[in-house]
PDB file of N, CA and C in Angstrom:
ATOM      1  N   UNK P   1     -18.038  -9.267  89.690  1.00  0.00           N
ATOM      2  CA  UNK P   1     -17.069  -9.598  90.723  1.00  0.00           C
ATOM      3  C   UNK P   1     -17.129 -11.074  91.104  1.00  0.00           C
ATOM      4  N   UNK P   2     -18.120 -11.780  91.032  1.00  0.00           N
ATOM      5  CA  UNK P   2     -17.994 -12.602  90.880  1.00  0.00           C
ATOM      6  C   UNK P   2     -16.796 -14.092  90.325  1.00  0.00           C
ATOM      7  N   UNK P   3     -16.634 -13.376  89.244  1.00  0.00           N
ATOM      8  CA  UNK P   3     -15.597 -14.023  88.222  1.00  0.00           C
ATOM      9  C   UNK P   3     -13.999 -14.235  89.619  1.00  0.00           C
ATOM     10  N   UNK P   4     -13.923 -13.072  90.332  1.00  0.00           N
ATOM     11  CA  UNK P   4     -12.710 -13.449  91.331  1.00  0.00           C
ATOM     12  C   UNK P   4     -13.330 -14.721  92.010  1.00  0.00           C
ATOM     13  N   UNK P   5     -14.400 -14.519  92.890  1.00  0.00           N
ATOM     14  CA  UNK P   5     -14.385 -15.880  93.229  1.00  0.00           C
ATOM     15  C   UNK P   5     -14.704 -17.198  92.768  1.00  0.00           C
ATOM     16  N   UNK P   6     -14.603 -17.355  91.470  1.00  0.00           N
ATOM     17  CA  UNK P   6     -14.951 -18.529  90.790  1.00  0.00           C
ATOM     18  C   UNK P   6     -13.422 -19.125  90.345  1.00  0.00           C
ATOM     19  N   UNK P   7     -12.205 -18.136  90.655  1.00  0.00           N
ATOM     20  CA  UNK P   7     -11.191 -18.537  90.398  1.00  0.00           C
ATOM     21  C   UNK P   7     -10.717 -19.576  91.202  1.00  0.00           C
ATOM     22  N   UNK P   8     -10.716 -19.565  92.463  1.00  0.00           N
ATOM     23  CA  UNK P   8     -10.374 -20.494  93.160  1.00  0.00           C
ATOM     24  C   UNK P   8     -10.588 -21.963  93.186  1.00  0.00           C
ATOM     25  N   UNK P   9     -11.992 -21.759  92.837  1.00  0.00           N
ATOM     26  CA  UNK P   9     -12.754 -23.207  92.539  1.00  0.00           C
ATOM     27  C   UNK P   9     -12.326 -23.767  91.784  1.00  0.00           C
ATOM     28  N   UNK P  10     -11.944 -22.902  90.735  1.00  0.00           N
ATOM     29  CA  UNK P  10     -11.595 -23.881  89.372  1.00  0.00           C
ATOM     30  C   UNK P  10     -10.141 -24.050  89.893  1.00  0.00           C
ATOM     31  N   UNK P  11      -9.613 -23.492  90.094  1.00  0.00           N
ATOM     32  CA  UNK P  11      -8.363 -23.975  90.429  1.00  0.00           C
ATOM     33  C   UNK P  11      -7.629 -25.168  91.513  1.00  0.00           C
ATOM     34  N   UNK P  12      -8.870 -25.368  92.604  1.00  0.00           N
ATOM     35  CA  UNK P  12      -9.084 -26.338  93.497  1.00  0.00           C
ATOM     36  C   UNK P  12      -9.667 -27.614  92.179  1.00  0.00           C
ATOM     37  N   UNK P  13     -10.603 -27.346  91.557  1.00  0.00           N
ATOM     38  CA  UNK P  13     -11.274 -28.594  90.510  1.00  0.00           C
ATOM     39  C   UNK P  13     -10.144 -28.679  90.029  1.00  0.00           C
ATOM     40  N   UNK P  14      -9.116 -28.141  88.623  1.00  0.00           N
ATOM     41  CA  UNK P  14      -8.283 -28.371  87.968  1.00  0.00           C
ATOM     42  C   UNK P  14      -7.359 -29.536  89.033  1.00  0.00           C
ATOM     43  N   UNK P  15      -6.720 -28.805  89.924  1.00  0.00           N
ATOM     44  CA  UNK P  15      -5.946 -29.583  90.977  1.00  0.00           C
ATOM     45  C   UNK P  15      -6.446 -31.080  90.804  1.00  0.00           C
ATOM     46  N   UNK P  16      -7.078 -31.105  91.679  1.00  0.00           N
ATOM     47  CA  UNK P  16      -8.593 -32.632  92.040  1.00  0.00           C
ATOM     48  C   UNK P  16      -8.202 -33.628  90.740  1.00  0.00           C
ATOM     49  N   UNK P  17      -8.660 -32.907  89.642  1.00  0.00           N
ATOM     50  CA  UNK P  17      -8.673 -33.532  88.258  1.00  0.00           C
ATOM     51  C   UNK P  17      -7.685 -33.952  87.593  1.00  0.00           C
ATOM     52  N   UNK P  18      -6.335 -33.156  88.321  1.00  0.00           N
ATOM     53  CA  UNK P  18      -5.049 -33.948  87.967  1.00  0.00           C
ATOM     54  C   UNK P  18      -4.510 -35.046  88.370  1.00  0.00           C
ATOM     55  N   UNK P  19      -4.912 -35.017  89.615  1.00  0.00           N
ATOM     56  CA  UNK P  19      -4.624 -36.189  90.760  1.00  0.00           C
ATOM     57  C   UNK P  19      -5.261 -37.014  90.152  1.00  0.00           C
ATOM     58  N   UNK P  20      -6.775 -37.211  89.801  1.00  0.00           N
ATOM     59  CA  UNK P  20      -7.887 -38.208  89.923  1.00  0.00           C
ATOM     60  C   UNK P  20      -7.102 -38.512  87.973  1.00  0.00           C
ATOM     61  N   UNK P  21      -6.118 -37.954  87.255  1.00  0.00           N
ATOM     62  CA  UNK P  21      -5.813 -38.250  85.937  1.00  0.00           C
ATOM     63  C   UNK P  21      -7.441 -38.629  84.999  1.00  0.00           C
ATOM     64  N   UNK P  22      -8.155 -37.217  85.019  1.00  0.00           N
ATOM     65  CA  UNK P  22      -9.205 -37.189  84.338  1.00  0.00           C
ATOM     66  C   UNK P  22      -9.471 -36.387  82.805  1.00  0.00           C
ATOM     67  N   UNK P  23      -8.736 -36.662  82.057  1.00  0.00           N
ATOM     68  CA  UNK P  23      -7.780 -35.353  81.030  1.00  0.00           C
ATOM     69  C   UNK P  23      -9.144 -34.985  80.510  1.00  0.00           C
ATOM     70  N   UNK P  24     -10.233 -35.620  80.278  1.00  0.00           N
ATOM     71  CA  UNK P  24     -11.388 -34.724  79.429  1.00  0.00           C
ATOM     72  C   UNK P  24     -11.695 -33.816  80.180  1.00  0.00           C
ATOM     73  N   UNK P  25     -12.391 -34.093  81.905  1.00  0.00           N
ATOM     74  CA  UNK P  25     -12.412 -33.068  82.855  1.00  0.00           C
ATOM     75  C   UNK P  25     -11.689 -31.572  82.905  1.00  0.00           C
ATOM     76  N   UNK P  26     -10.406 -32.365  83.174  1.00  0.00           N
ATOM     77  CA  UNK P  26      -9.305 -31.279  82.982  1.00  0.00           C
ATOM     78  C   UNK P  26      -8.886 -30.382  81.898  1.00  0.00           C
ATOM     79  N   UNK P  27      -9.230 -30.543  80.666  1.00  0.00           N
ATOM     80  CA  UNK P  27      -9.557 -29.749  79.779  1.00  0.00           C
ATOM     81  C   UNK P  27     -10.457 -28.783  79.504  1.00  0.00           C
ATOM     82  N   UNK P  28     -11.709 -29.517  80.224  1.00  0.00           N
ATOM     83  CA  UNK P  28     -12.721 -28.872  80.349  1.00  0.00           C
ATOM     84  C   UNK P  28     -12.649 -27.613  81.010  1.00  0.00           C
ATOM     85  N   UNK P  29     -12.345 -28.155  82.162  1.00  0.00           N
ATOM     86  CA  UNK P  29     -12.322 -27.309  83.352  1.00  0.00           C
ATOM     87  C   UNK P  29     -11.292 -25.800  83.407  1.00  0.00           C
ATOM     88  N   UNK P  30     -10.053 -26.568  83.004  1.00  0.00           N
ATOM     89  CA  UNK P  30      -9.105 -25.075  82.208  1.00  0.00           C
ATOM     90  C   UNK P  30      -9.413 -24.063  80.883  1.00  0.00           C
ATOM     91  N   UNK P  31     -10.205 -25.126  80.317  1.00  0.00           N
ATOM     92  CA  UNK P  31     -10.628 -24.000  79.142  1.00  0.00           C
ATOM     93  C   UNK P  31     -11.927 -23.268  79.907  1.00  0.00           C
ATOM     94  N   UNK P  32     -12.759 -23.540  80.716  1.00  0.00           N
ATOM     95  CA  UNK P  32     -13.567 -22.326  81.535  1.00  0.00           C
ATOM     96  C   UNK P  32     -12.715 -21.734  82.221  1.00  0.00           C
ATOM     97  N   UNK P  33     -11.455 -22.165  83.130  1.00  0.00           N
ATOM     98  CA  UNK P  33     -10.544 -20.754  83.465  1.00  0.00           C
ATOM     99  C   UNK P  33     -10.221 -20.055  82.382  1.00  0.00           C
ATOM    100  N   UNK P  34     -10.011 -20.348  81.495  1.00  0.00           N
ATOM    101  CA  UNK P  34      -9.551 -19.559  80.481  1.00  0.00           C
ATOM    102  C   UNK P  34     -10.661 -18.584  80.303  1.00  0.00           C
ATOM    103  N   UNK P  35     -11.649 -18.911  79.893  1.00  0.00           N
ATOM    104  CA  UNK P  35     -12.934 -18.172  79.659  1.00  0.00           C
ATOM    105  C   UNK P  35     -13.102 -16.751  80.651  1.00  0.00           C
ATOM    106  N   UNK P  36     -12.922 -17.869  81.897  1.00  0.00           N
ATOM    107  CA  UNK P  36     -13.075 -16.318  83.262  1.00  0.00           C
ATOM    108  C   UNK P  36     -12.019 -15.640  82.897  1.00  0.00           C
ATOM    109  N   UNK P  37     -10.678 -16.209  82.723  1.00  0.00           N
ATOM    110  CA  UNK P  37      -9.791 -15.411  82.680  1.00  0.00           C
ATOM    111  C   UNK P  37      -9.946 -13.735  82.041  1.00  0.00           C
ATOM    112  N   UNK P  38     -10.461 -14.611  80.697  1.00  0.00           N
ATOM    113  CA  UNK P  38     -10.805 -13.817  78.969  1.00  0.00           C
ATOM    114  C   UNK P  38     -12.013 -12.731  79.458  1.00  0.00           C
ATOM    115  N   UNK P  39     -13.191 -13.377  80.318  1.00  0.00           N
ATOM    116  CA  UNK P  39     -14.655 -12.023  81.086  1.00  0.00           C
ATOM    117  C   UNK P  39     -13.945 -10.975  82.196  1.00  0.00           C
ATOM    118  N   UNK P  40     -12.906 -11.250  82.818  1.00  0.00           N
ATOM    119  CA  UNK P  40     -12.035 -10.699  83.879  1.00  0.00           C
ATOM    120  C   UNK P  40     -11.101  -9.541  82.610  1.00  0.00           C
ATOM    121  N   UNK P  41     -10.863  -9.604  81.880  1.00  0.00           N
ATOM    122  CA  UNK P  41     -10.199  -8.668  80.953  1.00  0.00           C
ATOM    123  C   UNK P  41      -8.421  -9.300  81.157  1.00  0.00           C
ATOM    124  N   UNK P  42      -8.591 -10.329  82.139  1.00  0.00           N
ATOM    125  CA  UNK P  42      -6.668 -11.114  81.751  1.00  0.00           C
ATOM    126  C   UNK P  42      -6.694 -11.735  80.618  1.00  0.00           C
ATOM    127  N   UNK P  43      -5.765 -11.355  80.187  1.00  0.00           N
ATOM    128  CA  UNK P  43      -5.559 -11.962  78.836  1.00  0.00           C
ATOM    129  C   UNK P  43      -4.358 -13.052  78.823  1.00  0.00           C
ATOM    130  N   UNK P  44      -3.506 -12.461  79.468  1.00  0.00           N
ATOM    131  CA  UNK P  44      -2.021 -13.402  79.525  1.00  0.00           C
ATOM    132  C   UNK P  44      -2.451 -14.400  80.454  1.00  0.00           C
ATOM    133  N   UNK P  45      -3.297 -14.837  81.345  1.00  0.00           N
ATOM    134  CA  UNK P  45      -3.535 -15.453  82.313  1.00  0.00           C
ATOM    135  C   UNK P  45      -4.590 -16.771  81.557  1.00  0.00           C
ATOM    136  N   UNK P  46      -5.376 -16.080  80.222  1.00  0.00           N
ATOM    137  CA  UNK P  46      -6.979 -16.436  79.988  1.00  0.00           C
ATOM    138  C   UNK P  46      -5.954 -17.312  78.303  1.00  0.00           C
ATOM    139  N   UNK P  47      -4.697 -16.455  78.467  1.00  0.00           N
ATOM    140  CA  UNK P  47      -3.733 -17.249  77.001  1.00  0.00           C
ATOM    141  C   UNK P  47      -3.504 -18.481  77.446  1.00  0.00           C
ATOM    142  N   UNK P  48      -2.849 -18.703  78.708  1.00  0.00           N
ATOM    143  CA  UNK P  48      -2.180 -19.893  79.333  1.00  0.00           C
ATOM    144  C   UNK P  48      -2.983 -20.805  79.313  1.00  0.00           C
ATOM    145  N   UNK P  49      -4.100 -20.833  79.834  1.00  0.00           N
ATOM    146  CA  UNK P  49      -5.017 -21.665  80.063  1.00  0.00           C
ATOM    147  C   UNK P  49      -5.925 -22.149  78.902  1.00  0.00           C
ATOM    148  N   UNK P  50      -5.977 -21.224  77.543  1.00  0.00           N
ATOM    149  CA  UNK P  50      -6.519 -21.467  76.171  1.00  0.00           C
ATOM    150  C   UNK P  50      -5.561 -22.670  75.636  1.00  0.00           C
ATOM    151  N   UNK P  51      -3.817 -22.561  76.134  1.00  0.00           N
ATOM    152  CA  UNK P  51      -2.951 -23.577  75.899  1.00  0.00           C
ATOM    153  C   UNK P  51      -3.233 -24.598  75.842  1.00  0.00           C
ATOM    154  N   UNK P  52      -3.236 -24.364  77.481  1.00  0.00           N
ATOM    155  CA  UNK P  52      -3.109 -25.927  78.012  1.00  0.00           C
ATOM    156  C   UNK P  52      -4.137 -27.078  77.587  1.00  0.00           C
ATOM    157  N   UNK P  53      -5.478 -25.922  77.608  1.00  0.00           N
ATOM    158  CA  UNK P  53      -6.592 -26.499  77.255  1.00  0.00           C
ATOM    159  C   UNK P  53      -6.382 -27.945  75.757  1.00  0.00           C
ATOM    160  N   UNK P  54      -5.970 -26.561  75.308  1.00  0.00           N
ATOM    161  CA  UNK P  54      -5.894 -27.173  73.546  1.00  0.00           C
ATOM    162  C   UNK P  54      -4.948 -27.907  73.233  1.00  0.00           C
ATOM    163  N   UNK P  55      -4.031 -28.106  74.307  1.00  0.00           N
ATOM    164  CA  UNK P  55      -2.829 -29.749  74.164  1.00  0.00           C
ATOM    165  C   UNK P  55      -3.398 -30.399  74.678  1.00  0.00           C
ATOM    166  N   UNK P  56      -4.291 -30.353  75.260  1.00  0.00           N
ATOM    167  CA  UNK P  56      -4.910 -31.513  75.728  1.00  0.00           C
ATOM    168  C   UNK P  56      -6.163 -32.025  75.060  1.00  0.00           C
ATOM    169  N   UNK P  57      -7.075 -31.141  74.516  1.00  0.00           N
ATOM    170  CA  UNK P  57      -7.807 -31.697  73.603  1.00  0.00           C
ATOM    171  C   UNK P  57      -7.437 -32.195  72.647  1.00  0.00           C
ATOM    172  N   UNK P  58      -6.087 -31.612  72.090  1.00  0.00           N
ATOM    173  CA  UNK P  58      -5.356 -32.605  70.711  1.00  0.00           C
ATOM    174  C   UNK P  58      -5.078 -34.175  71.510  1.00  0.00           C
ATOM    175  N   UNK P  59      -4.659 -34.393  72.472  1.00  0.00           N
ATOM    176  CA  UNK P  59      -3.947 -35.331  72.829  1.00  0.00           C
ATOM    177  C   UNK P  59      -5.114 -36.526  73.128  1.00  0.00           C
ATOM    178  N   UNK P  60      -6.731 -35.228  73.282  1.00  0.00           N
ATOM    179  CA  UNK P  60      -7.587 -36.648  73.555  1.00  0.00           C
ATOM    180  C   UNK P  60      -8.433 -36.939  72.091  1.00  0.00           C
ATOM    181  N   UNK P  61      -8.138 -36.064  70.520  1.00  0.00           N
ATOM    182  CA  UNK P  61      -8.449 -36.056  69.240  1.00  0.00           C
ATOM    183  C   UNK P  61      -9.866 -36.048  69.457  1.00  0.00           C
ATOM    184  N   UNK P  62      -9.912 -34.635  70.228  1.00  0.00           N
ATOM    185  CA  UNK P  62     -11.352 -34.221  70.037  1.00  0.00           C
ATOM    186  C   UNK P  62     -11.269 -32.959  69.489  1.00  0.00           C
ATOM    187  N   UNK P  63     -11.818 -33.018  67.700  1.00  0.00           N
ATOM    188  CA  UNK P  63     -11.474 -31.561  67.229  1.00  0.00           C
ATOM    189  C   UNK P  63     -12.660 -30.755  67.170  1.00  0.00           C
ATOM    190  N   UNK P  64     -13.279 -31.078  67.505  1.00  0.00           N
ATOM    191  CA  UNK P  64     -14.642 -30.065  67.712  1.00  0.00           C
ATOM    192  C   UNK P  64     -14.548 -28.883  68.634  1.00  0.00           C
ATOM    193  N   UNK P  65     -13.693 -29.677  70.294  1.00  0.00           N
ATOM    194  CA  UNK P  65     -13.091 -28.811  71.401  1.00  0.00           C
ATOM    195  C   UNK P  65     -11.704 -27.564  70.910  1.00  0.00           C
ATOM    196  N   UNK P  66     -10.914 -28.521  70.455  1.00  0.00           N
ATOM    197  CA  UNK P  66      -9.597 -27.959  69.766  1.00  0.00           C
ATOM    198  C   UNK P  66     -10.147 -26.970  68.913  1.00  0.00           C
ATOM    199  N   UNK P  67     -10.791 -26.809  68.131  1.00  0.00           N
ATOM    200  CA  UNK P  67     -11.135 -25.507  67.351  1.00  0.00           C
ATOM    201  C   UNK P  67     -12.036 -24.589  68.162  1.00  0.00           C
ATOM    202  N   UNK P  68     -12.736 -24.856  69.135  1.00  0.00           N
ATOM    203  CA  UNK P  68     -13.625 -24.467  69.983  1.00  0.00           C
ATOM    204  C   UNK P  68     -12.055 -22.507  70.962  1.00  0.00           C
ATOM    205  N   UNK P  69     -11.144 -24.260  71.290  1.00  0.00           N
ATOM    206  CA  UNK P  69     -10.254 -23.618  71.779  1.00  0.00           C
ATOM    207  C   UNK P  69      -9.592 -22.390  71.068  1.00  0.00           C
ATOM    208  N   UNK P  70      -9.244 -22.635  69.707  1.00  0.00           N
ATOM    209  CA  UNK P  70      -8.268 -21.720  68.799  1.00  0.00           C
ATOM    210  C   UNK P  70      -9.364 -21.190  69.027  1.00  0.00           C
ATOM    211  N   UNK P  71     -10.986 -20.848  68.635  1.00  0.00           N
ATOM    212  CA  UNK P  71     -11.473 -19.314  68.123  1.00  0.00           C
ATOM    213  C   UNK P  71     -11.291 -18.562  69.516  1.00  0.00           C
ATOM    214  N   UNK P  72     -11.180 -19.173  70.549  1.00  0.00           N
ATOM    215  CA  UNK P  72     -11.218 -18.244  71.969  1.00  0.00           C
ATOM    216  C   UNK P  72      -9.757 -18.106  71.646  1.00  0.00           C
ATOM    217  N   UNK P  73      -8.615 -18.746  71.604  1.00  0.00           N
ATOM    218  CA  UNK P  73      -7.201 -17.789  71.593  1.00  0.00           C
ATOM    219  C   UNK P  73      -7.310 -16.837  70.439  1.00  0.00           C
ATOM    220  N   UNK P  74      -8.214 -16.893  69.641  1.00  0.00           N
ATOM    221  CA  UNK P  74      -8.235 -15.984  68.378  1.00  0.00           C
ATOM    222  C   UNK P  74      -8.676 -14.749  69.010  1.00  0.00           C
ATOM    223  N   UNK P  75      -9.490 -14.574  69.999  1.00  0.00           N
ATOM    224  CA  UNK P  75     -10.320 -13.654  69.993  1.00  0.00           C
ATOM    225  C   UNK P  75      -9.218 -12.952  71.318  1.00  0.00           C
ATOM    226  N   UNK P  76      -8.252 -13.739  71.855  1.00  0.00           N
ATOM    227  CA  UNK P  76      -7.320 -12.701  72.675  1.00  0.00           C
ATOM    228  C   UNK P  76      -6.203 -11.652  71.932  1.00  0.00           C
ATOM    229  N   UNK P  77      -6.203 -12.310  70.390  1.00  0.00           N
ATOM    230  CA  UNK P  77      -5.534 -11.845  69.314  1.00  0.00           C
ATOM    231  C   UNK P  77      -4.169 -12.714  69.352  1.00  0.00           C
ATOM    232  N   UNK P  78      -4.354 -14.158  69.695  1.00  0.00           N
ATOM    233  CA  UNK P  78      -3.456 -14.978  70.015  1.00  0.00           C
ATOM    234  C   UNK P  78      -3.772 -16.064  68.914  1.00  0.00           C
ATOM    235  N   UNK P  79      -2.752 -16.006  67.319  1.00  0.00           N
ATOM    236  CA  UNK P  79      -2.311 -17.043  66.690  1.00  0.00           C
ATOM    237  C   UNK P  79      -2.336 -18.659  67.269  1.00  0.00           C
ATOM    238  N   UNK P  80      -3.433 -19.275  66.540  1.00  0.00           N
ATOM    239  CA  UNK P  80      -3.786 -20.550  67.458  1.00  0.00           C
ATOM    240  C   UNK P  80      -2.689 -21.350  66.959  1.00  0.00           C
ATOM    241  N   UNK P  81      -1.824 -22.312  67.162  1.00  0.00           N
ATOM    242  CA  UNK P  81      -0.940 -23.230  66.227  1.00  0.00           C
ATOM    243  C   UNK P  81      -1.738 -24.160  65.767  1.00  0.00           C
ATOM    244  N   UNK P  82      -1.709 -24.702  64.196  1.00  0.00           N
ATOM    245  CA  UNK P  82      -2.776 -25.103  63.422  1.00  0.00           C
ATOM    246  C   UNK P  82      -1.986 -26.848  63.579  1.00  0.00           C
TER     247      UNK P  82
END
């Protein structure tokens, strides 16, 4: 139960991190929502956030993260775009 209240936080951090235009942060930080999303059993919620994550790691050409990202959309049964 936990995992509910860790939502907020991240979602207060994500916020913070947009303002402060910190895109590694902010990647970071959404691909662990994603994660809670994915331990919480949301999937459509834990997809969005596997997204966002992974346009943004392309955009900062870190492919270590970006593939990091696809095997977690893999594992929602969500086709990563290559």
């Amino acid at each position: 139960k936990k995992y509910d209240e860790a939502i907020p936080h991240f979602k207060e951090c994500i916020a913070t991190l947009r303002e402060l235009c910190i895109p590694k942060y902010l990647a970071d930080a959404t691909h662990e929502l994603g994660l809670t999303y994915r331990m919480m059993g949301k999937k459509e919620e834990a997809r969005q956030q596997f997204w966002e994550a992974l346009v943004l790691y392309e955009k900062l050409g870190i492919p270590k993260q970006v593939e990091m990202v696809r095997k977690d959309m893999e594992s929602l049964g969500e086709p990563s775009a290559q």
